[in-house]
Amino acid sequence: MKYTFKDDNGSQETIDLDSIEEAEEYAENWALSGSWGEQGCIVDVDIYDEDGDHLTCVSVEIEPDHESLIREATGGEGCGVSPDDHKWTREGCGGCNENPGVWSLGGTRMSYLSRCTECGLRREIIDPGNQRNPDETIKYSYWI
């Protein structure tokens, strides 16, 4: 059966697959192969059958390009461009003693501030929690 895939930006592709399960898997991989910018996003891929009837929508969360964000903040200097290259701590980042570097932003929205103990890079993660708006993702910021 032929399935047509359409994303939020108007891109579309039609391909012959054996089942809706294969179509859903293809939709996820198709979205992940796109170029979505360094902040990450949620991409909705609508799947249609041969008659143009809408079958389902697959939402795919695209991770931010952490390496690009860190490189932009550090100019390529410091411990490295991967978050895993850094030794993160929340000590000395404000907040209360029991939970340093953590703030509630209302509802289920939280902010997590940390710093690398070696190069001083700072990172803020804003997590909208489970009461997020449609298409709202976790946001990452890096700076020196």
mmCIF file with all atom_site columns, C-alpha atoms in Angstrom:
data_model
loop_
_atom_site.group_PDB
_atom_site.id
_atom_site.type_symbol
_atom_site.label_atom_id
_atom_site.label_alt_id
_atom_site.label_comp_id
_atom_site.label_asym_id
_atom_site.label_entity_id
_atom_site.label_seq_id
_atom_site.pdbx_PDB_ins_code
_atom_site.Cartn_x
_atom_site.Cartn_y
_atom_site.Cartn_z
_atom_site.occupancy
_atom_site.B_iso_or_equiv
_atom_site.pdbx_formal_charge
_atom_site.auth_seq_id
_atom_site.auth_comp_id
_atom_site.auth_asym_id
_atom_site.auth_atom_id
_atom_site.pdbx_PDB_model_num
ATOM 1   C CA . MET A 1 1   ? 0.000  0.000  0.000  1.00 0.00 ? 1   MET A CA 1
ATOM 2   C CA . LYS A 1 2   ? 1.195  3.519  -0.730 1.00 0.00 ? 2   LYS A CA 1
ATOM 3   C CA . TYR A 1 3   ? 1.475  5.881  2.222  1.00 0.00 ? 3   TYR A CA 1
ATOM 4   C CA . THR A 1 4   ? 2.002  9.626  2.015  1.00 0.00 ? 4   THR A CA 1
ATOM 5   C CA . PHE A 1 5   ? 3.900  11.439 4.758  1.00 0.00 ? 5   PHE A CA 1
ATOM 6   C CA . LYS A 1 6   ? 3.541  15.189 5.362  1.00 0.00 ? 6   LYS A CA 1
ATOM 7   C CA . ASP A 1 7   ? 5.348  17.283 7.977  1.00 0.00 ? 7   ASP A CA 1
ATOM 8   C CA . ASP A 1 8   ? 4.649  20.714 9.502  1.00 0.00 ? 8   ASP A CA 1
ATOM 9   C CA . ASN A 1 9   ? 6.829  22.492 6.917  1.00 0.00 ? 9   ASN A CA 1
ATOM 10  C CA . GLY A 1 10  ? 4.919  21.185 3.906  1.00 0.00 ? 10  GLY A CA 1
ATOM 11  C CA . SER A 1 11  ? 7.407  18.486 2.917  1.00 0.00 ? 11  SER A CA 1
ATOM 12  C CA . GLN A 1 12  ? 5.877  15.266 1.740  1.00 0.00 ? 12  GLN A CA 1
ATOM 13  C CA . GLU A 1 13  ? 6.902  11.874 0.471  1.00 0.00 ? 13  GLU A CA 1
ATOM 14  C CA . THR A 1 14  ? 4.976  8.863  -0.835 1.00 0.00 ? 14  THR A CA 1
ATOM 15  C CA . ILE A 1 15  ? 6.316  5.342  -0.426 1.00 0.00 ? 15  ILE A CA 1
ATOM 16  C CA . ASP A 1 16  ? 5.016  1.774  -0.724 1.00 0.00 ? 16  ASP A CA 1
ATOM 17  C CA . LEU A 1 17  ? 5.001  -0.122 2.606  1.00 0.00 ? 17  LEU A CA 1
ATOM 18  C CA . ASP A 1 18  ? 3.323  -3.279 3.919  1.00 0.00 ? 18  ASP A CA 1
ATOM 19  C CA . SER A 1 19  ? 1.592  -2.026 7.072  1.00 0.00 ? 19  SER A CA 1
ATOM 20  C CA . ILE A 1 20  ? 0.638  1.005  9.142  1.00 0.00 ? 20  ILE A CA 1
ATOM 21  C CA . GLU A 1 21  ? 3.248  -0.092 11.709 1.00 0.00 ? 21  GLU A CA 1
ATOM 22  C CA . GLU A 1 22  ? 5.950  0.133  9.037  1.00 0.00 ? 22  GLU A CA 1
ATOM 23  C CA . ALA A 1 23  ? 4.536  3.508  7.997  1.00 0.00 ? 23  ALA A CA 1
ATOM 24  C CA . GLU A 1 24  ? 4.737  4.830  11.572 1.00 0.00 ? 24  GLU A CA 1
ATOM 25  C CA . GLU A 1 25  ? 8.344  3.642  11.916 1.00 0.00 ? 25  GLU A CA 1
ATOM 26  C CA . TYR A 1 26  ? 9.194  5.191  8.547  1.00 0.00 ? 26  TYR A CA 1
ATOM 27  C CA . ALA A 1 27  ? 7.564  8.483  9.593  1.00 0.00 ? 27  ALA A CA 1
ATOM 28  C CA . GLU A 1 28  ? 9.738  8.662  12.719 1.00 0.00 ? 28  GLU A CA 1
ATOM 29  C CA . ASN A 1 29  ? 12.947 7.947  10.791 1.00 0.00 ? 29  ASN A CA 1
ATOM 30  C CA . TRP A 1 30  ? 11.924 10.409 8.064  1.00 0.00 ? 30  TRP A CA 1
ATOM 31  C CA . ALA A 1 31  ? 11.453 13.168 10.643 1.00 0.00 ? 31  ALA A CA 1
ATOM 32  C CA . LEU A 1 32  ? 14.749 12.354 12.388 1.00 0.00 ? 32  LEU A CA 1
ATOM 33  C CA . SER A 1 33  ? 16.616 12.627 9.065  1.00 0.00 ? 33  SER A CA 1
ATOM 34  C CA . GLY A 1 34  ? 15.479 16.240 8.539  1.00 0.00 ? 34  GLY A CA 1
ATOM 35  C CA . SER A 1 35  ? 17.310 19.453 9.373  1.00 0.00 ? 35  SER A CA 1
ATOM 36  C CA . TRP A 1 36  ? 15.461 21.200 12.202 1.00 0.00 ? 36  TRP A CA 1
ATOM 37  C CA . GLY A 1 37  ? 17.872 23.740 13.693 1.00 0.00 ? 37  GLY A CA 1
ATOM 38  C CA . GLU A 1 38  ? 20.040 23.595 16.766 1.00 0.00 ? 38  GLU A CA 1
ATOM 39  C CA . GLN A 1 39  ? 17.362 24.125 19.458 1.00 0.00 ? 39  GLN A CA 1
ATOM 40  C CA . GLY A 1 40  ? 15.422 20.951 18.702 1.00 0.00 ? 40  GLY A CA 1
ATOM 41  C CA . CYS A 1 41  ? 11.668 20.719 18.231 1.00 0.00 ? 41  CYS A CA 1
ATOM 42  C CA . ILE A 1 42  ? 8.708  18.402 17.914 1.00 0.00 ? 42  ILE A CA 1
ATOM 43  C CA . VAL A 1 43  ? 7.841  17.370 14.357 1.00 0.00 ? 43  VAL A CA 1
ATOM 44  C CA . ASP A 1 44  ? 4.372  16.059 13.577 1.00 0.00 ? 44  ASP A CA 1
ATOM 45  C CA . VAL A 1 45  ? 4.227  13.726 10.577 1.00 0.00 ? 45  VAL A CA 1
ATOM 46  C CA . ASP A 1 46  ? 0.749  13.031 9.215  1.00 0.00 ? 46  ASP A CA 1
ATOM 47  C CA . ILE A 1 47  ? 0.254  9.719  7.422  1.00 0.00 ? 47  ILE A CA 1
ATOM 48  C CA . TYR A 1 48  ? -2.306 9.355  4.613  1.00 0.00 ? 48  TYR A CA 1
ATOM 49  C CA . ASP A 1 49  ? -3.450 6.319  2.637  1.00 0.00 ? 49  ASP A CA 1
ATOM 50  C CA . GLU A 1 50  ? -3.704 6.000  -1.159 1.00 0.00 ? 50  GLU A CA 1
ATOM 51  C CA . ASP A 1 51  ? -7.137 7.661  -1.147 1.00 0.00 ? 51  ASP A CA 1
ATOM 52  C CA . GLY A 1 52  ? -5.830 10.688 0.750  1.00 0.00 ? 52  GLY A CA 1
ATOM 53  C CA . ASP A 1 53  ? -7.548 9.701  3.988  1.00 0.00 ? 53  ASP A CA 1
ATOM 54  C CA . HIS A 1 54  ? -5.687 10.714 7.146  1.00 0.00 ? 54  HIS A CA 1
ATOM 55  C CA . LEU A 1 55  ? -4.658 7.606  9.101  1.00 0.00 ? 55  LEU A CA 1
ATOM 56  C CA . THR A 1 56  ? -2.602 8.895  12.010 1.00 0.00 ? 56  THR A CA 1
ATOM 57  C CA . CYS A 1 57  ? -0.064 11.445 13.173 1.00 0.00 ? 57  CYS A CA 1
ATOM 58  C CA . VAL A 1 58  ? 3.376  10.556 14.551 1.00 0.00 ? 58  VAL A CA 1
ATOM 59  C CA . SER A 1 59  ? 5.027  13.153 16.824 1.00 0.00 ? 59  SER A CA 1
ATOM 60  C CA . VAL A 1 60  ? 8.827  13.012 16.913 1.00 0.00 ? 60  VAL A CA 1
ATOM 61  C CA . GLU A 1 61  ? 10.917 14.956 19.426 1.00 0.00 ? 61  GLU A CA 1
ATOM 62  C CA . ILE A 1 62  ? 14.140 16.182 17.807 1.00 0.00 ? 62  ILE A CA 1
ATOM 63  C CA . GLU A 1 63  ? 17.015 16.577 20.281 1.00 0.00 ? 63  GLU A CA 1
ATOM 64  C CA . PRO A 1 64  ? 18.884 19.891 20.293 1.00 0.00 ? 64  PRO A CA 1
ATOM 65  C CA . ASP A 1 65  ? 22.297 20.034 18.623 1.00 0.00 ? 65  ASP A CA 1
ATOM 66  C CA . HIS A 1 66  ? 24.188 20.251 21.924 1.00 0.00 ? 66  HIS A CA 1
ATOM 67  C CA . GLU A 1 67  ? 27.579 20.299 20.202 1.00 0.00 ? 67  GLU A CA 1
ATOM 68  C CA . SER A 1 68  ? 26.647 23.344 18.136 1.00 0.00 ? 68  SER A CA 1
ATOM 69  C CA . LEU A 1 69  ? 25.172 25.140 21.157 1.00 0.00 ? 69  LEU A CA 1
ATOM 70  C CA . ILE A 1 70  ? 28.277 24.445 23.278 1.00 0.00 ? 70  ILE A CA 1
ATOM 71  C CA . ARG A 1 71  ? 30.665 25.400 20.456 1.00 0.00 ? 71  ARG A CA 1
ATOM 72  C CA . GLU A 1 72  ? 28.777 28.693 20.042 1.00 0.00 ? 72  GLU A CA 1
ATOM 73  C CA . ALA A 1 73  ? 29.057 29.422 23.782 1.00 0.00 ? 73  ALA A CA 1
ATOM 74  C CA . THR A 1 74  ? 32.715 28.457 24.188 1.00 0.00 ? 74  THR A CA 1
ATOM 75  C CA . GLY A 1 75  ? 34.212 29.188 20.796 1.00 0.00 ? 75  GLY A CA 1
ATOM 76  C CA . GLY A 1 76  ? 35.428 25.587 20.795 1.00 0.00 ? 76  GLY A CA 1
ATOM 77  C CA . GLU A 1 77  ? 37.533 26.134 23.934 1.00 0.00 ? 77  GLU A CA 1
ATOM 78  C CA . GLY A 1 78  ? 37.145 24.316 27.239 1.00 0.00 ? 78  GLY A CA 1
ATOM 79  C CA . CYS A 1 79  ? 36.500 20.666 28.008 1.00 0.00 ? 79  CYS A CA 1
ATOM 80  C CA . GLY A 1 80  ? 34.870 19.790 24.676 1.00 0.00 ? 80  GLY A CA 1
ATOM 81  C CA . VAL A 1 81  ? 31.702 20.261 22.662 1.00 0.00 ? 81  VAL A CA 1
ATOM 82  C CA . SER A 1 82  ? 29.707 17.293 23.964 1.00 0.00 ? 82  SER A CA 1
ATOM 83  C CA . PRO A 1 83  ? 27.771 17.629 27.234 1.00 0.00 ? 83  PRO A CA 1
ATOM 84  C CA . ASP A 1 84  ? 29.416 14.340 28.270 1.00 0.00 ? 84  ASP A CA 1
ATOM 85  C CA . ASP A 1 85  ? 32.857 16.013 28.072 1.00 0.00 ? 85  ASP A CA 1
ATOM 86  C CA . HIS A 1 86  ? 32.019 18.222 31.063 1.00 0.00 ? 86  HIS A CA 1
ATOM 87  C CA . LYS A 1 87  ? 31.894 17.589 34.819 1.00 0.00 ? 87  LYS A CA 1
ATOM 88  C CA . TRP A 1 88  ? 28.560 19.147 35.751 1.00 0.00 ? 88  TRP A CA 1
ATOM 89  C CA . THR A 1 89  ? 27.611 20.229 39.249 1.00 0.00 ? 89  THR A CA 1
ATOM 90  C CA . ARG A 1 90  ? 24.739 22.279 40.634 1.00 0.00 ? 90  ARG A CA 1
ATOM 91  C CA . GLU A 1 91  ? 26.750 23.352 43.697 1.00 0.00 ? 91  GLU A CA 1
ATOM 92  C CA . GLY A 1 92  ? 27.223 27.117 43.744 1.00 0.00 ? 92  GLY A CA 1
ATOM 93  C CA . CYS A 1 93  ? 24.387 27.696 41.270 1.00 0.00 ? 93  CYS A CA 1
ATOM 94  C CA . GLY A 1 94  ? 21.897 29.242 43.698 1.00 0.00 ? 94  GLY A CA 1
ATOM 95  C CA . GLY A 1 95  ? 18.665 27.787 44.934 1.00 0.00 ? 95  GLY A CA 1
ATOM 96  C CA . CYS A 1 96  ? 18.275 26.107 48.314 1.00 0.00 ? 96  CYS A CA 1
ATOM 97  C CA . ASN A 1 97  ? 20.867 23.932 50.060 1.00 0.00 ? 97  ASN A CA 1
ATOM 98  C CA . GLU A 1 98  ? 18.749 20.793 49.711 1.00 0.00 ? 98  GLU A CA 1
ATOM 99  C CA . ASN A 1 99  ? 18.334 21.184 45.942 1.00 0.00 ? 99  ASN A CA 1
ATOM 100 C CA . PRO A 1 100 ? 20.891 23.646 44.517 1.00 0.00 ? 100 PRO A CA 1
ATOM 101 C CA . GLY A 1 101 ? 20.437 25.013 41.017 1.00 0.00 ? 101 GLY A CA 1
ATOM 102 C CA . VAL A 1 102 ? 16.765 23.993 40.812 1.00 0.00 ? 102 VAL A CA 1
ATOM 103 C CA . TRP A 1 103 ? 13.807 26.381 40.572 1.00 0.00 ? 103 TRP A CA 1
ATOM 104 C CA . SER A 1 104 ? 10.104 25.877 40.046 1.00 0.00 ? 104 SER A CA 1
ATOM 105 C CA . LEU A 1 105 ? 8.748  28.128 37.298 1.00 0.00 ? 105 LEU A CA 1
ATOM 106 C CA . GLY A 1 106 ? 5.098  27.371 38.057 1.00 0.00 ? 106 GLY A CA 1
ATOM 107 C CA . GLY A 1 107 ? 2.965  24.332 37.355 1.00 0.00 ? 107 GLY A CA 1
ATOM 108 C CA . THR A 1 108 ? 5.233  21.455 36.378 1.00 0.00 ? 108 THR A CA 1
ATOM 109 C CA . ARG A 1 109 ? 7.766  23.775 34.676 1.00 0.00 ? 109 ARG A CA 1
ATOM 110 C CA . MET A 1 110 ? 11.275 23.556 36.207 1.00 0.00 ? 110 MET A CA 1
ATOM 111 C CA . SER A 1 111 ? 14.664 25.207 35.648 1.00 0.00 ? 111 SER A CA 1
ATOM 112 C CA . TYR A 1 112 ? 17.923 23.343 36.315 1.00 0.00 ? 112 TYR A CA 1
ATOM 113 C CA . LEU A 1 113 ? 21.155 25.351 36.406 1.00 0.00 ? 113 LEU A CA 1
ATOM 114 C CA . SER A 1 114 ? 24.559 23.655 36.479 1.00 0.00 ? 114 SER A CA 1
ATOM 115 C CA . ARG A 1 115 ? 28.177 24.500 35.730 1.00 0.00 ? 115 ARG A CA 1
ATOM 116 C CA . CYS A 1 116 ? 31.248 22.593 34.608 1.00 0.00 ? 116 CYS A CA 1
ATOM 117 C CA . THR A 1 117 ? 33.751 22.394 37.469 1.00 0.00 ? 117 THR A CA 1
ATOM 118 C CA . GLU A 1 118 ? 36.664 22.408 35.006 1.00 0.00 ? 118 GLU A CA 1
ATOM 119 C CA . CYS A 1 119 ? 35.999 25.068 32.338 1.00 0.00 ? 119 CYS A CA 1
ATOM 120 C CA . GLY A 1 120 ? 33.188 27.127 33.911 1.00 0.00 ? 120 GLY A CA 1
ATOM 121 C CA . LEU A 1 121 ? 30.635 26.480 31.150 1.00 0.00 ? 121 LEU A CA 1
ATOM 122 C CA . ARG A 1 122 ? 27.112 26.996 32.483 1.00 0.00 ? 122 ARG A CA 1
ATOM 123 C CA . ARG A 1 123 ? 24.014 25.120 31.375 1.00 0.00 ? 123 ARG A CA 1
ATOM 124 C CA . GLU A 1 124 ? 20.342 25.803 31.996 1.00 0.00 ? 124 GLU A CA 1
ATOM 125 C CA . ILE A 1 125 ? 17.698 23.215 31.247 1.00 0.00 ? 125 ILE A CA 1
ATOM 126 C CA . ILE A 1 126 ? 14.090 24.394 31.246 1.00 0.00 ? 126 ILE A CA 1
ATOM 127 C CA . ASP A 1 127 ? 11.739 21.436 31.402 1.00 0.00 ? 127 ASP A CA 1
ATOM 128 C CA . PRO A 1 128 ? 8.053  22.218 30.763 1.00 0.00 ? 128 PRO A CA 1
ATOM 129 C CA . GLY A 1 129 ? 7.047  19.049 32.623 1.00 0.00 ? 129 GLY A CA 1
ATOM 130 C CA . ASN A 1 130 ? 3.960  17.010 31.861 1.00 0.00 ? 130 ASN A CA 1
ATOM 131 C CA . GLN A 1 131 ? 1.647  20.048 31.597 1.00 0.00 ? 131 GLN A CA 1
ATOM 132 C CA . ARG A 1 132 ? 3.452  21.340 28.524 1.00 0.00 ? 132 ARG A CA 1
ATOM 133 C CA . ASN A 1 133 ? 1.827  23.115 25.618 1.00 0.00 ? 133 ASN A CA 1
ATOM 134 C CA . PRO A 1 134 ? 1.665  21.337 22.259 1.00 0.00 ? 134 PRO A CA 1
ATOM 135 C CA . ASP A 1 135 ? 5.062  21.382 20.513 1.00 0.00 ? 135 ASP A CA 1
ATOM 136 C CA . GLU A 1 136 ? 6.809  22.633 23.684 1.00 0.00 ? 136 GLU A CA 1
ATOM 137 C CA . THR A 1 137 ? 10.138 20.886 24.263 1.00 0.00 ? 137 THR A CA 1
ATOM 138 C CA . ILE A 1 138 ? 12.894 20.928 26.860 1.00 0.00 ? 138 ILE A CA 1
ATOM 139 C CA . LYS A 1 139 ? 15.117 23.976 26.221 1.00 0.00 ? 139 LYS A CA 1
ATOM 140 C CA . TYR A 1 140 ? 18.884 24.009 26.731 1.00 0.00 ? 140 TYR A CA 1
ATOM 141 C CA . SER A 1 141 ? 21.091 27.093 27.078 1.00 0.00 ? 141 SER A CA 1
ATOM 142 C CA . TYR A 1 142 ? 24.879 27.189 27.420 1.00 0.00 ? 142 TYR A CA 1
ATOM 143 C CA . TRP A 1 143 ? 27.124 30.170 28.249 1.00 0.00 ? 143 TRP A CA 1
ATOM 144 C CA . ILE A 1 144 ? 30.434 31.101 29.864 1.00 0.00 ? 144 ILE A CA 1
#
